[in-house]
Amino acid sequence: MVAESRVPQVLVASNRGPVSYAIAEDGSLTAKRGGGGLVSGLSAIGPEANAVWVCAALGEGDREAARRADGLLPRQDTGGQRVRMLDVPAETFADAYNGVANSVLWFVHHMLYQTPLEPAFDADFARQWAAYEAYNTAFARALAHDAEEGAVVLVQDYHLTLVPELLRSLRPDLRIGHFSHTPWAPADYYRMLPDDAAAAVLRGVLGADRAAFLTRRWAEAFAACCADVLGATVESADGELRVTHAGRTTRVGVHGLGADADFLRERAHRPDVEERGAVLRAQVGEGRRTIVRVDRTELSKNIVRGLHAYRRLLTDHPRWRERVVHVAFAYPSRQDLAVYRDYTAEVARVAGEINAEFGTEGWTPVVLHVEDDFARSLAAYRMADVALVNPIRDGMNLVAKEVPVVSDEGCVLVLSREAGAAADLGEDAILVNPYDVAATARALADALAVAPEARAEGTKRLAAAATALPPRDWFLAQLTALREG
């Protein structure tokens, strides 16, 4: 008699988990659930996989919840998922998260450094790197503790690059994958990292059986870094790269992440979105065209150059004055870092300058909103004639994929060629060099001139490409590729 095969257990590791907590003055905790591809993916695999999600406590509410539950959160708070939240000491978390992940690895992969002045790796970095190692070690130990024999582990993103190698040393029986949601830096830029840290990150990811990226470009950049920094051997076979180092081979694959069409279309027509839309239309004014952008004030999003391009549009193409409004949502991000606070202030300053220079009694050229409001973002998506998405670099950029899905009358996408989304949407978008303000202004003018019929047809093609691999399928494709490799 043949024994029935059992579905291997699935574990996910990510910095942010599916739930966060706020603590009230009386000490009570309120749980707030999040969404995204990991949430929908885990819900799709079924209870037989006995899934566990390991994440970090991000604030005091999370830490208190983790302490009260001894790490394993109540299922009524998590939508039934088994979630282990790690109470990493606040100082360690701050050094690992802000000091290394967001201020070094993010900057390297998005090529954000002003190199005459930065980076400068000194004693502060040595302390922060030790914290990053401790933070990754905490995840590896938790995963090793919770994993059944032969389980499958999907480790997510740049916060946890060291986990695969650390986990393999603890549990060589596991199938381990790592997925990078960011771009990967070209080898010459990547080598700005201290040599030992640069090597440790690559060895960490290569501890996985399979490393995956959002586009082929980022996968090839990773492989090139492995060859340049570690002396690894890189081969291509069956549509995937294979990187061999220190006697082990790691498969390197690609899974592009698409928009969740069903969710977006349903959510975009709820009453709160209709209400926000009415307010926005009143702010824009009757009969005017709209150029819409929705971003966090993250340095890589390139909001300031986008505003300068809009100003150049009004300067070089005066016929659009009083006929177009730039609806710009710039939601503050990482405000605990001074460089992000300064950038957020610069966005507001430039928007104010444009309004002061060109505005009239009945026309505000830039409608800027800085309070995060998802319903208002969807309302803006629906009314966009042109969507401006011009990041310096971006692993994918889902805004570029979401706008065409919910657009009411069709929109033209002006898209940075440095966004991962360009690989999927480039044929039907107007691609721009994100550093070229004049060229971006011309692209905006060209986009505004597209006839309504052509705009609608282009939007249909954009939406089809944007939804080719929705979050649930993206997650399951990773899982299947790791299991079958």
CSV table of C-alpha atoms in Angstrom, one decimal:
chain,number,residue,atom,x,y,z
A,1,MET,CA,0.0,0.0,0.0
A,2,VAL,CA,1.4,3.4,-1.1
A,3,ALA,CA,1.4,6.0,1.7
A,4,GLU,CA,-0.6,9.2,0.8
A,5,SER,CA,1.7,12.1,0.1
A,6,ARG,CA,1.4,15.0,2.5
A,7,VAL,CA,1.5,18.6,1.6
A,8,PRO,CA,4.6,20.2,3.0
A,9,GLN,CA,4.2,22.9,5.6
A,10,VAL,CA,4.6,26.5,4.3
A,11,LEU,CA,6.2,29.3,6.3
A,12,VAL,CA,6.6,32.9,5.3
A,13,ALA,CA,9.0,35.4,6.8
A,14,SER,CA,8.7,39.2,6.3
A,15,ASN,CA,9.5,42.3,8.2
A,16,ARG,CA,5.9,43.4,8.3
A,17,GLY,CA,3.2,40.9,9.1
A,18,PRO,CA,-0.5,40.7,8.3
A,19,VAL,CA,-1.6,42.5,11.5
A,20,SER,CA,-0.6,45.5,13.5
A,21,TYR,CA,-1.6,46.6,17.0
A,22,ALA,CA,-2.4,50.0,18.6
A,23,ILE,CA,-2.3,50.3,22.4
A,24,ALA,CA,-4.8,52.5,24.2
A,25,GLU,CA,-4.3,54.5,27.3
A,26,ASP,CA,-6.1,51.8,29.3
A,27,GLY,CA,-3.7,49.2,28.0
A,28,SER,CA,-6.1,47.5,25.7
A,29,LEU,CA,-4.9,46.4,22.2
A,30,THR,CA,-6.7,46.9,18.9
A,31,ALA,CA,-5.7,44.7,16.0
A,32,LYS,CA,-5.7,46.0,12.4
A,33,ARG,CA,-5.3,43.6,9.5
A,34,GLY,CA,-3.4,44.3,6.4
A,35,GLY,CA,-3.7,43.0,2.8
A,36,GLY,CA,-1.4,42.3,-0.1
A,37,GLY,CA,0.0,39.4,-2.1
A,38,LEU,CA,1.3,37.4,0.9
A,39,VAL,CA,-2.1,37.5,2.7
A,40,SER,CA,-4.1,36.4,-0.4
A,41,GLY,CA,-1.4,33.8,-1.2
A,42,LEU,CA,-1.4,32.2,2.2
A,43,SER,CA,-5.2,32.1,2.3
A,44,ALA,CA,-5.1,30.2,-1.0
A,45,ILE,CA,-2.9,27.3,0.0
A,46,GLY,CA,-5.5,25.7,2.4
A,47,PRO,CA,-5.3,24.6,6.0
A,48,GLU,CA,-3.5,21.3,5.2
A,49,ALA,CA,-0.2,23.3,4.7
A,50,ASN,CA,-0.3,24.4,8.4
A,51,ALA,CA,1.1,27.7,7.4
A,52,VAL,CA,3.0,30.0,9.7
A,53,TRP,CA,3.9,33.7,9.1
A,54,VAL,CA,6.9,35.0,11.0
A,55,CYS,CA,7.2,38.8,11.2
A,56,ALA,CA,8.6,41.5,13.5
A,57,ALA,CA,6.9,43.7,16.0
A,58,LEU,CA,7.2,47.2,14.5
A,59,GLY,CA,6.0,49.4,17.3
A,60,GLU,CA,5.0,49.4,21.0
A,61,GLY,CA,1.5,48.0,20.3
A,62,ASP,CA,3.0,45.1,18.4
A,63,ARG,CA,5.6,44.4,21.0
A,64,GLU,CA,3.0,44.4,23.8
A,65,ALA,CA,0.8,42.0,21.7
A,66,ALA,CA,3.8,39.7,21.1
A,67,ARG,CA,4.6,39.6,24.8
A,68,ARG,CA,1.1,38.9,25.9
A,69,ALA,CA,0.7,36.1,23.4
A,70,ASP,CA,4.3,34.7,23.9
A,71,GLY,CA,4.9,35.5,20.2
A,72,LEU,CA,2.1,33.4,18.7
A,73,LEU,CA,-0.8,35.9,18.0
A,74,PRO,CA,-4.5,35.0,18.7
A,75,ARG,CA,-6.1,33.7,15.5
A,76,GLN,CA,-9.1,36.0,16.0
A,77,ASP,CA,-6.7,38.9,15.4
A,78,THR,CA,-5.0,37.4,12.3
A,79,GLY,CA,-8.0,36.2,10.2
A,80,GLY,CA,-7.3,32.6,11.3
A,81,GLN,CA,-3.7,32.6,10.2
A,82,ARG,CA,-0.9,31.3,12.5
A,83,VAL,CA,1.3,34.3,13.0
A,84,ARG,CA,4.5,34.5,15.1
A,85,MET,CA,5.5,38.1,15.9
A,86,LEU,CA,9.1,38.5,17.1
A,87,ASP,CA,9.7,41.0,19.9
A,88,VAL,CA,13.1,42.1,18.7
A,89,PRO,CA,14.5,44.8,21.1
A,90,ALA,CA,13.6,48.3,19.9
A,91,GLU,CA,17.2,49.4,19.6
A,92,THR,CA,18.2,46.4,17.6
A,93,PHE,CA,15.2,46.7,15.4
A,94,ALA,CA,15.9,50.5,14.8
A,95,ASP,CA,19.5,49.8,13.8
A,96,ALA,CA,18.7,46.9,11.6
A,97,TYR,CA,15.6,48.4,9.9
A,98,ASN,CA,16.5,52.1,9.7
A,99,GLY,CA,20.3,51.9,9.9
A,100,VAL,CA,20.9,49.1,7.4
A,101,ALA,CA,17.8,48.0,5.5
A,102,ASN,CA,16.3,51.4,4.7
A,103,SER,CA,19.4,53.6,4.9
A,104,VAL,CA,21.9,51.3,3.2
A,105,LEU,CA,20.5,48.4,1.3
A,106,TRP,CA,17.5,50.4,0.0
A,107,PHE,CA,19.8,53.2,-1.1
A,108,VAL,CA,22.2,50.9,-2.9
A,109,HIS,CA,19.5,49.0,-4.8
A,110,HIS,CA,17.7,52.2,-5.8
A,111,MET,CA,21.0,54.0,-6.5
A,112,LEU,CA,20.1,57.0,-4.3
A,113,TYR,CA,23.4,58.0,-2.8
A,114,GLN,CA,24.9,61.4,-3.4
A,115,THR,CA,28.3,59.8,-3.9
A,116,PRO,CA,30.6,62.9,-3.2
A,117,LEU,CA,29.1,62.9,0.3
A,118,GLU,CA,27.8,59.4,1.0
A,119,PRO,CA,28.0,56.7,2.0
A,120,ALA,CA,30.7,56.7,4.7
A,121,PHE,CA,30.8,53.4,6.5
A,122,ASP,CA,32.3,53.8,10.0
A,123,ALA,CA,31.7,52.8,13.6
A,124,ASP,CA,28.0,53.6,13.4
A,125,PHE,CA,27.6,51.2,10.5
A,126,ALA,CA,29.5,48.5,12.3
A,127,ARG,CA,27.0,48.7,15.2
A,128,GLN,CA,24.0,48.8,12.9
A,129,TRP,CA,25.3,45.8,10.9
A,130,ALA,CA,25.7,43.8,14.1
A,131,ALA,CA,22.0,44.6,14.8
A,132,TYR,CA,21.0,43.5,11.2
A,133,GLU,CA,22.8,40.2,11.8
A,134,ALA,CA,21.0,39.8,15.2
A,135,TYR,CA,17.7,40.7,13.6
A,136,ASN,CA,18.1,38.1,10.8
A,137,THR,CA,19.3,35.5,13.3
A,138,ALA,CA,16.1,36.0,15.4
A,139,PHE,CA,14.1,35.2,12.2
A,140,ALA,CA,16.2,32.2,11.3
A,141,ARG,CA,15.8,30.7,14.8
A,142,ALA,CA,12.0,31.3,14.9
A,143,LEU,CA,11.6,29.6,11.5
A,144,ALA,CA,13.8,26.7,12.5
A,145,HIS,CA,11.7,26.3,15.7
A,146,ASP,CA,8.3,26.4,13.9
A,147,ALA,CA,9.2,24.4,10.7
A,148,GLU,CA,8.1,20.8,10.4
A,149,GLU,CA,10.5,18.3,8.7
A,150,GLY,CA,10.8,19.1,5.0
A,151,ALA,CA,8.8,22.4,5.2
A,152,VAL,CA,8.9,25.1,2.5
A,153,VAL,CA,10.0,28.6,3.7
A,154,LEU,CA,9.5,31.8,1.6
A,155,VAL,CA,11.7,34.6,2.9
A,156,GLN,CA,10.8,38.1,1.8
A,157,ASP,CA,12.9,41.0,0.8
A,158,TYR,CA,16.0,43.1,1.7
A,159,HIS,CA,15.3,43.2,5.4
A,160,LEU,CA,16.0,39.5,5.6
A,161,THR,CA,18.8,38.7,3.2
A,162,LEU,CA,20.9,36.8,5.7
A,163,VAL,CA,18.1,34.5,6.8
A,164,PRO,CA,18.4,31.8,4.1
A,165,GLU,CA,22.0,30.9,4.9
A,166,LEU,CA,21.4,31.2,8.7
A,167,LEU,CA,18.4,29.0,8.4
A,168,ARG,CA,20.1,26.4,6.2
A,169,SER,CA,22.8,26.0,8.9
A,170,LEU,CA,20.1,25.3,11.5
A,171,ARG,CA,17.7,23.2,9.3
A,172,PRO,CA,19.3,21.7,6.2
A,173,ASP,CA,16.1,19.7,5.6
A,174,LEU,CA,14.1,22.7,4.6
A,175,ARG,CA,13.3,24.0,1.1
A,176,ILE,CA,14.1,27.7,1.3
A,177,GLY,CA,13.3,30.5,-1.1
A,178,HIS,CA,14.1,34.2,-1.0
A,179,PHE,CA,12.1,36.9,-2.9
A,180,SER,CA,13.4,40.4,-3.6
A,181,HIS,CA,10.7,43.1,-4.0
A,182,THR,CA,13.3,45.8,-4.8
A,183,PRO,CA,15.6,46.3,-7.8
A,184,TRP,CA,19.0,44.8,-7.5
A,185,ALA,CA,22.0,47.1,-7.9
A,186,PRO,CA,24.5,46.7,-10.8
A,187,ALA,CA,27.7,45.2,-9.6
A,188,ASP,CA,29.8,48.4,-9.8
A,189,TYR,CA,27.3,50.3,-7.6
A,190,TYR,CA,26.7,47.3,-5.3
A,191,ARG,CA,30.4,47.3,-4.5
A,192,MET,CA,30.0,50.6,-2.6
A,193,LEU,CA,29.0,48.4,0.3
A,194,PRO,CA,31.8,47.3,2.7
A,195,ASP,CA,33.4,44.2,1.2
A,196,ASP,CA,32.4,42.0,4.1
A,197,ALA,CA,28.7,43.2,4.1
A,198,ALA,CA,28.5,42.9,0.3
A,199,ALA,CA,29.6,39.3,0.4
A,200,ALA,CA,27.5,38.5,3.4
A,201,VAL,CA,24.3,39.7,1.7
A,202,LEU,CA,25.0,37.6,-1.4
A,203,ARG,CA,26.0,34.5,0.6
A,204,GLY,CA,22.8,35.0,2.7
A,205,VAL,CA,20.5,34.9,-0.3
A,206,LEU,CA,22.5,32.1,-1.9
A,207,GLY,CA,21.6,30.0,1.1
A,208,ALA,CA,18.2,29.6,-0.5
A,209,ASP,CA,17.4,26.8,-2.9
A,210,ARG,CA,15.8,29.5,-5.1
A,211,ALA,CA,16.1,33.3,-5.2
A,212,ALA,CA,13.5,35.2,-7.2
A,213,PHE,CA,13.0,38.7,-8.5
A,214,LEU,CA,10.3,40.8,-10.1
A,215,THR,CA,12.0,41.1,-13.4
A,216,ARG,CA,14.7,39.4,-15.4
A,217,ARG,CA,16.8,42.6,-15.2
A,218,TRP,CA,17.0,42.5,-11.4
A,219,ALA,CA,17.7,38.7,-11.5
A,220,GLU,CA,20.6,39.2,-13.9
A,221,ALA,CA,22.0,42.1,-11.8
A,222,PHE,CA,22.0,39.8,-8.7
A,223,ALA,CA,23.8,37.0,-10.6
A,224,ALA,CA,26.4,39.5,-11.9
A,225,CYS,CA,27.0,40.7,-8.3
A,226,CYS,CA,27.5,37.1,-7.2
A,227,ALA,CA,30.1,36.6,-10.0
A,228,ASP,CA,31.9,39.9,-9.4
A,229,VAL,CA,32.0,39.9,-5.6
A,230,LEU,CA,32.1,36.2,-4.7
A,231,GLY,CA,33.6,34.7,-7.9
A,232,ALA,CA,30.5,32.5,-8.3
A,233,THR,CA,29.7,30.7,-11.5
A,234,VAL,CA,26.6,31.7,-13.4
A,235,GLU,CA,24.8,29.6,-15.9
A,236,SER,CA,21.5,29.8,-17.7
A,237,ALA,CA,19.2,26.7,-18.2
A,238,ASP,CA,15.5,26.2,-18.7
A,239,GLY,CA,14.7,29.9,-18.5
A,240,GLU,CA,16.4,30.3,-15.2
A,241,LEU,CA,19.8,31.4,-14.0
A,242,ARG,CA,21.9,29.1,-11.8
A,243,VAL,CA,24.5,30.5,-9.4
A,244,THR,CA,27.0,28.1,-8.0
A,245,HIS,CA,29.2,29.1,-5.0
A,246,ALA,CA,31.0,27.2,-2.3
A,247,GLY,CA,29.7,23.9,-3.7
A,248,ARG,CA,26.0,24.9,-3.7
A,249,THR,CA,23.8,25.9,-6.6
A,250,THR,CA,20.9,28.4,-6.2
A,251,ARG,CA,18.3,28.7,-8.9
A,252,VAL,CA,17.4,32.3,-9.8
A,253,GLY,CA,13.9,32.9,-11.2
A,254,VAL,CA,11.5,35.7,-12.0
A,255,HIS,CA,7.9,36.3,-10.9
A,256,GLY,CA,6.3,39.6,-12.0
A,257,LEU,CA,3.7,40.9,-9.6
A,258,GLY,CA,0.4,42.1,-11.1
A,259,ALA,CA,-2.6,44.1,-9.8
A,260,ASP,CA,-5.6,42.4,-8.2
A,261,ALA,CA,-8.2,43.4,-10.7
A,262,ASP,CA,-11.3,41.9,-8.9
A,263,PHE,CA,-10.5,43.6,-5.6
A,264,LEU,CA,-9.6,47.0,-7.2
A,265,ARG,CA,-12.7,47.2,-9.4
A,266,GLU,CA,-15.0,46.3,-6.6
A,267,ARG,CA,-13.3,48.6,-4.1
A,268,ALA,CA,-13.1,51.5,-6.6
A,269,HIS,CA,-16.9,51.7,-6.8
A,270,ARG,CA,-17.8,51.8,-3.1
A,271,PRO,CA,-19.6,54.9,-1.7
A,272,ASP,CA,-16.6,56.3,0.0
A,273,VAL,CA,-14.7,56.4,-3.3
A,274,GLU,CA,-17.6,58.1,-5.0
A,275,GLU,CA,-17.6,60.7,-2.3
A,276,ARG,CA,-13.9,61.4,-2.6
A,277,GLY,CA,-14.3,61.6,-6.4
A,278,ALA,CA,-16.9,64.3,-6.1
A,279,VAL,CA,-14.6,66.4,-3.9
A,280,LEU,CA,-11.7,65.9,-6.3
A,281,ARG,CA,-13.8,66.8,-9.3
A,282,ALA,CA,-14.8,70.0,-7.6
A,283,GLN,CA,-11.1,70.8,-6.8
A,284,VAL,CA,-10.1,70.1,-10.4
A,285,GLY,CA,-13.0,72.1,-12.0
A,286,GLU,CA,-15.4,71.3,-14.8
A,287,GLY,CA,-13.9,70.2,-18.2
A,288,ARG,CA,-10.3,70.1,-17.1
A,289,ARG,CA,-7.9,67.3,-17.8
A,290,THR,CA,-6.0,65.5,-15.0
A,291,ILE,CA,-2.4,64.3,-14.6
A,292,VAL,CA,-2.5,61.9,-11.6
A,293,ARG,CA,0.3,60.6,-9.5
A,294,VAL,CA,-0.1,58.6,-6.2
A,295,ASP,CA,3.1,57.8,-4.3
A,296,ARG,CA,4.7,57.7,-0.9
A,297,THR,CA,7.2,60.5,-0.4
A,298,GLU,CA,10.0,57.9,-0.9
A,299,LEU,CA,13.2,59.2,-2.4
A,300,SER,CA,13.1,56.7,-5.3
A,301,LYS,CA,9.6,57.8,-6.4
A,302,ASN,CA,11.1,61.0,-8.0
A,303,ILE,CA,8.1,63.2,-7.1
A,304,VAL,CA,10.1,66.5,-7.2
A,305,ARG,CA,11.3,65.9,-10.8
A,306,GLY,CA,7.8,65.1,-11.7
A,307,LEU,CA,6.6,68.4,-10.4
A,308,HIS,CA,9.4,70.2,-12.3
A,309,ALA,CA,8.3,68.4,-15.5
A,310,TYR,CA,4.7,69.6,-14.9
A,311,ARG,CA,6.0,73.2,-14.4
A,312,ARG,CA,8.0,72.8,-17.7
A,313,LEU,CA,4.8,71.6,-19.4
A,314,LEU,CA,3.0,74.7,-18.4
A,315,THR,CA,5.9,76.9,-19.4
A,316,ASP,CA,6.5,75.3,-22.8
A,317,HIS,CA,2.9,74.5,-23.7
A,318,PRO,CA,0.9,77.5,-22.4
A,319,ARG,CA,-2.3,76.3,-24.1
A,320,TRP,CA,-2.6,73.8,-21.2
A,321,ARG,CA,-2.8,76.5,-18.6
A,322,GLU,CA,-6.2,76.5,-16.9
A,323,ARG,CA,-7.0,73.4,-18.9
A,324,VAL,CA,-5.1,70.7,-16.8
A,325,VAL,CA,-4.6,70.0,-13.1
A,326,HIS,CA,-1.9,67.8,-11.6
A,327,VAL,CA,-3.5,65.8,-8.9
A,328,ALA,CA,-0.6,64.7,-6.8
A,329,PHE,CA,-0.9,62.5,-3.7
A,330,ALA,CA,2.4,62.3,-1.8
A,331,TYR,CA,1.9,60.4,1.3
A,332,PRO,CA,4.6,60.9,4.0
A,333,SER,CA,7.0,57.9,4.3
A,334,ARG,CA,9.8,57.0,6.8
A,335,GLN,CA,9.5,60.4,8.6
A,336,ASP,CA,11.7,59.1,11.4
A,337,LEU,CA,14.6,59.7,8.9
A,338,ALA,CA,15.7,63.3,8.4
A,339,VAL,CA,16.4,62.9,4.6
A,340,TYR,CA,12.8,61.8,4.1
A,341,ARG,CA,11.4,64.6,6.2
A,342,ASP,CA,13.4,67.1,4.0
A,343,TYR,CA,12.2,65.4,0.8
A,344,THR,CA,8.6,65.6,1.9
A,345,ALA,CA,9.0,69.3,2.7
A,346,GLU,CA,10.6,69.9,-0.8
A,347,VAL,CA,7.6,68.3,-2.5
A,348,ALA,CA,5.3,70.7,-0.7
A,349,ARG,CA,7.6,73.7,-1.5
A,350,VAL,CA,7.8,73.0,-5.2
A,351,ALA,CA,4.0,72.4,-5.5
A,352,GLY,CA,3.4,75.7,-3.7
A,353,GLU,CA,5.8,77.5,-6.1
A,354,ILE,CA,3.9,76.1,-9.2
A,355,ASN,CA,0.6,77.3,-7.8
A,356,ALA,CA,2.0,80.7,-6.9
A,357,GLU,CA,3.6,81.1,-10.4
A,358,PHE,CA,0.7,79.9,-12.6
A,359,GLY,CA,-2.4,79.7,-10.5
A,360,THR,CA,-5.4,81.9,-11.1
A,361,GLU,CA,-8.6,82.7,-9.1
A,362,GLY,CA,-10.4,79.8,-10.7
A,363,TRP,CA,-7.5,77.3,-11.3
A,364,THR,CA,-5.1,75.6,-8.9
A,365,PRO,CA,-2.5,73.9,-11.1
A,366,VAL,CA,-1.4,71.4,-8.4
A,367,VAL,CA,-3.8,69.7,-6.1
A,368,LEU,CA,-1.5,68.2,-3.5
A,369,HIS,CA,-2.7,65.8,-0.8
A,370,VAL,CA,-0.4,64.4,1.8
A,371,GLU,CA,-2.8,62.5,4.1
A,372,ASP,CA,-2.9,58.8,3.2
A,373,ASP,CA,-6.4,57.9,1.9
A,374,PHE,CA,-6.8,54.8,-0.2
A,375,ALA,CA,-10.4,55.6,-1.2
A,376,ARG,CA,-9.2,59.0,-2.5
A,377,SER,CA,-6.4,57.4,-4.4
A,378,LEU,CA,-8.8,55.1,-6.1
A,379,ALA,CA,-11.0,58.1,-6.9
A,380,ALA,CA,-8.0,59.7,-8.5
A,381,TYR,CA,-7.2,56.6,-10.5
A,382,ARG,CA,-10.7,56.6,-11.9
A,383,MET,CA,-10.5,60.2,-13.2
A,384,ALA,CA,-7.0,60.2,-14.5
A,385,ASP,CA,-6.5,61.2,-18.1
A,386,VAL,CA,-2.7,60.8,-17.7
A,387,ALA,CA,-0.9,58.7,-15.0
A,388,LEU,CA,2.6,59.9,-14.1
A,389,VAL,CA,4.8,57.2,-12.7
A,390,ASN,CA,8.5,58.2,-13.0
A,391,PRO,CA,10.6,56.5,-10.3
A,392,ILE,CA,14.3,56.7,-10.3
A,393,ARG,CA,14.3,52.9,-9.9
A,394,ASP,CA,11.5,50.6,-8.7
A,395,GLY,CA,11.3,46.9,-8.3
A,396,MET,CA,7.9,46.9,-10.0
A,397,ASN,CA,5.5,49.8,-9.1
A,398,LEU,CA,2.0,48.6,-8.7
A,399,VAL,CA,0.5,52.1,-9.1
A,400,ALA,CA,1.4,51.9,-12.8
A,401,LYS,CA,-0.6,48.7,-13.0
A,402,GLU,CA,-3.5,49.7,-10.8
A,403,VAL,CA,-4.5,52.9,-12.6
A,404,PRO,CA,-5.4,51.3,-15.9
A,405,VAL,CA,-7.4,48.7,-14.2
A,406,VAL,CA,-9.9,51.1,-12.6
A,407,SER,CA,-9.7,54.0,-15.1
A,408,ASP,CA,-13.2,55.2,-16.0
A,409,GLU,CA,-12.5,56.6,-19.5
A,410,GLY,CA,-9.0,55.5,-20.2
A,411,CYS,CA,-5.6,57.0,-19.3
A,412,VAL,CA,-2.2,57.4,-20.9
A,413,LEU,CA,0.6,56.0,-18.8
A,414,VAL,CA,3.8,58.1,-18.6
A,415,LEU,CA,6.2,55.5,-17.1
A,416,SER,CA,9.9,55.6,-16.1
A,417,ARG,CA,11.9,53.1,-18.0
A,418,GLU,CA,13.7,52.3,-14.7
A,419,ALA,CA,10.5,50.8,-13.1
A,420,GLY,CA,10.1,47.1,-13.2
A,421,ALA,CA,6.6,47.6,-14.6
A,422,ALA,CA,8.2,48.9,-17.8
A,423,ALA,CA,9.0,45.3,-18.7
A,424,ASP,CA,5.3,44.4,-18.7
A,425,LEU,CA,3.7,47.7,-19.8
A,426,GLY,CA,6.3,49.4,-21.9
A,427,GLU,CA,4.7,48.6,-25.3
A,428,ASP,CA,1.6,50.6,-24.4
A,429,ALA,CA,3.1,53.3,-22.2
A,430,ILE,CA,5.1,56.4,-22.9
A,431,LEU,CA,8.5,55.6,-21.5
A,432,VAL,CA,10.7,58.3,-20.0
A,433,ASN,CA,14.2,58.8,-18.6
A,434,PRO,CA,13.3,59.7,-15.0
A,435,TYR,CA,16.2,62.2,-14.8
A,436,ASP,CA,15.2,64.1,-17.9
A,437,VAL,CA,12.7,66.8,-16.9
A,438,ALA,CA,12.4,68.3,-20.3
A,439,ALA,CA,11.7,64.9,-21.9
A,440,THR,CA,9.1,64.1,-19.2
A,441,ALA,CA,7.4,67.4,-19.9
A,442,ARG,CA,7.2,66.5,-23.6
A,443,ALA,CA,5.8,63.1,-22.7
A,444,LEU,CA,3.1,64.7,-20.6
A,445,ALA,CA,2.2,67.0,-23.5
A,446,ASP,CA,2.1,64.0,-25.9
A,447,ALA,CA,-0.1,62.0,-23.4
A,448,LEU,CA,-2.6,64.9,-23.1
A,449,ALA,CA,-2.9,65.0,-26.9
A,450,VAL,CA,-3.9,61.4,-27.3
A,451,ALA,CA,-7.4,61.1,-28.6
A,452,PRO,CA,-10.1,59.6,-26.3
A,453,GLU,CA,-10.6,56.5,-28.5
A,454,ALA,CA,-6.9,55.7,-28.6
A,455,ARG,CA,-6.6,56.3,-24.9
A,456,ALA,CA,-9.4,53.8,-24.1
A,457,GLU,CA,-7.9,51.1,-26.4
A,458,GLY,CA,-4.4,51.6,-24.9
A,459,THR,CA,-5.8,51.3,-21.4
A,460,LYS,CA,-7.5,48.0,-22.2
A,461,ARG,CA,-4.1,46.6,-23.3
A,462,LEU,CA,-2.4,48.1,-20.2
A,463,ALA,CA,-5.0,46.6,-17.9
A,464,ALA,CA,-4.6,43.1,-19.5
A,465,ALA,CA,-0.9,43.2,-19.0
A,466,ALA,CA,-1.1,44.6,-15.5
A,467,THR,CA,-3.3,41.8,-14.2
A,468,ALA,CA,-1.5,38.9,-15.9
A,469,LEU,CA,-0.1,37.6,-12.5
A,470,PRO,CA,-2.3,38.8,-9.6
A,471,PRO,CA,-1.0,38.6,-6.1
A,472,ARG,CA,-2.5,35.2,-5.3
A,473,ASP,CA,-1.0,33.6,-8.4
A,474,TRP,CA,2.3,35.4,-7.9
A,475,PHE,CA,2.6,33.8,-4.4
A,476,LEU,CA,1.6,30.3,-5.6
A,477,ALA,CA,4.0,30.5,-8.5
A,478,GLN,CA,6.9,31.1,-6.1
A,479,LEU,CA,5.7,28.2,-4.0
A,480,THR,CA,5.3,25.8,-6.9
A,481,ALA,CA,8.7,26.7,-8.4
A,482,LEU,CA,10.4,26.1,-5.0
A,483,ARG,CA,8.7,22.8,-4.3
A,484,GLU,CA,9.3,21.4,-7.8
A,485,GLY,CA,13.0,22.5,-8.1
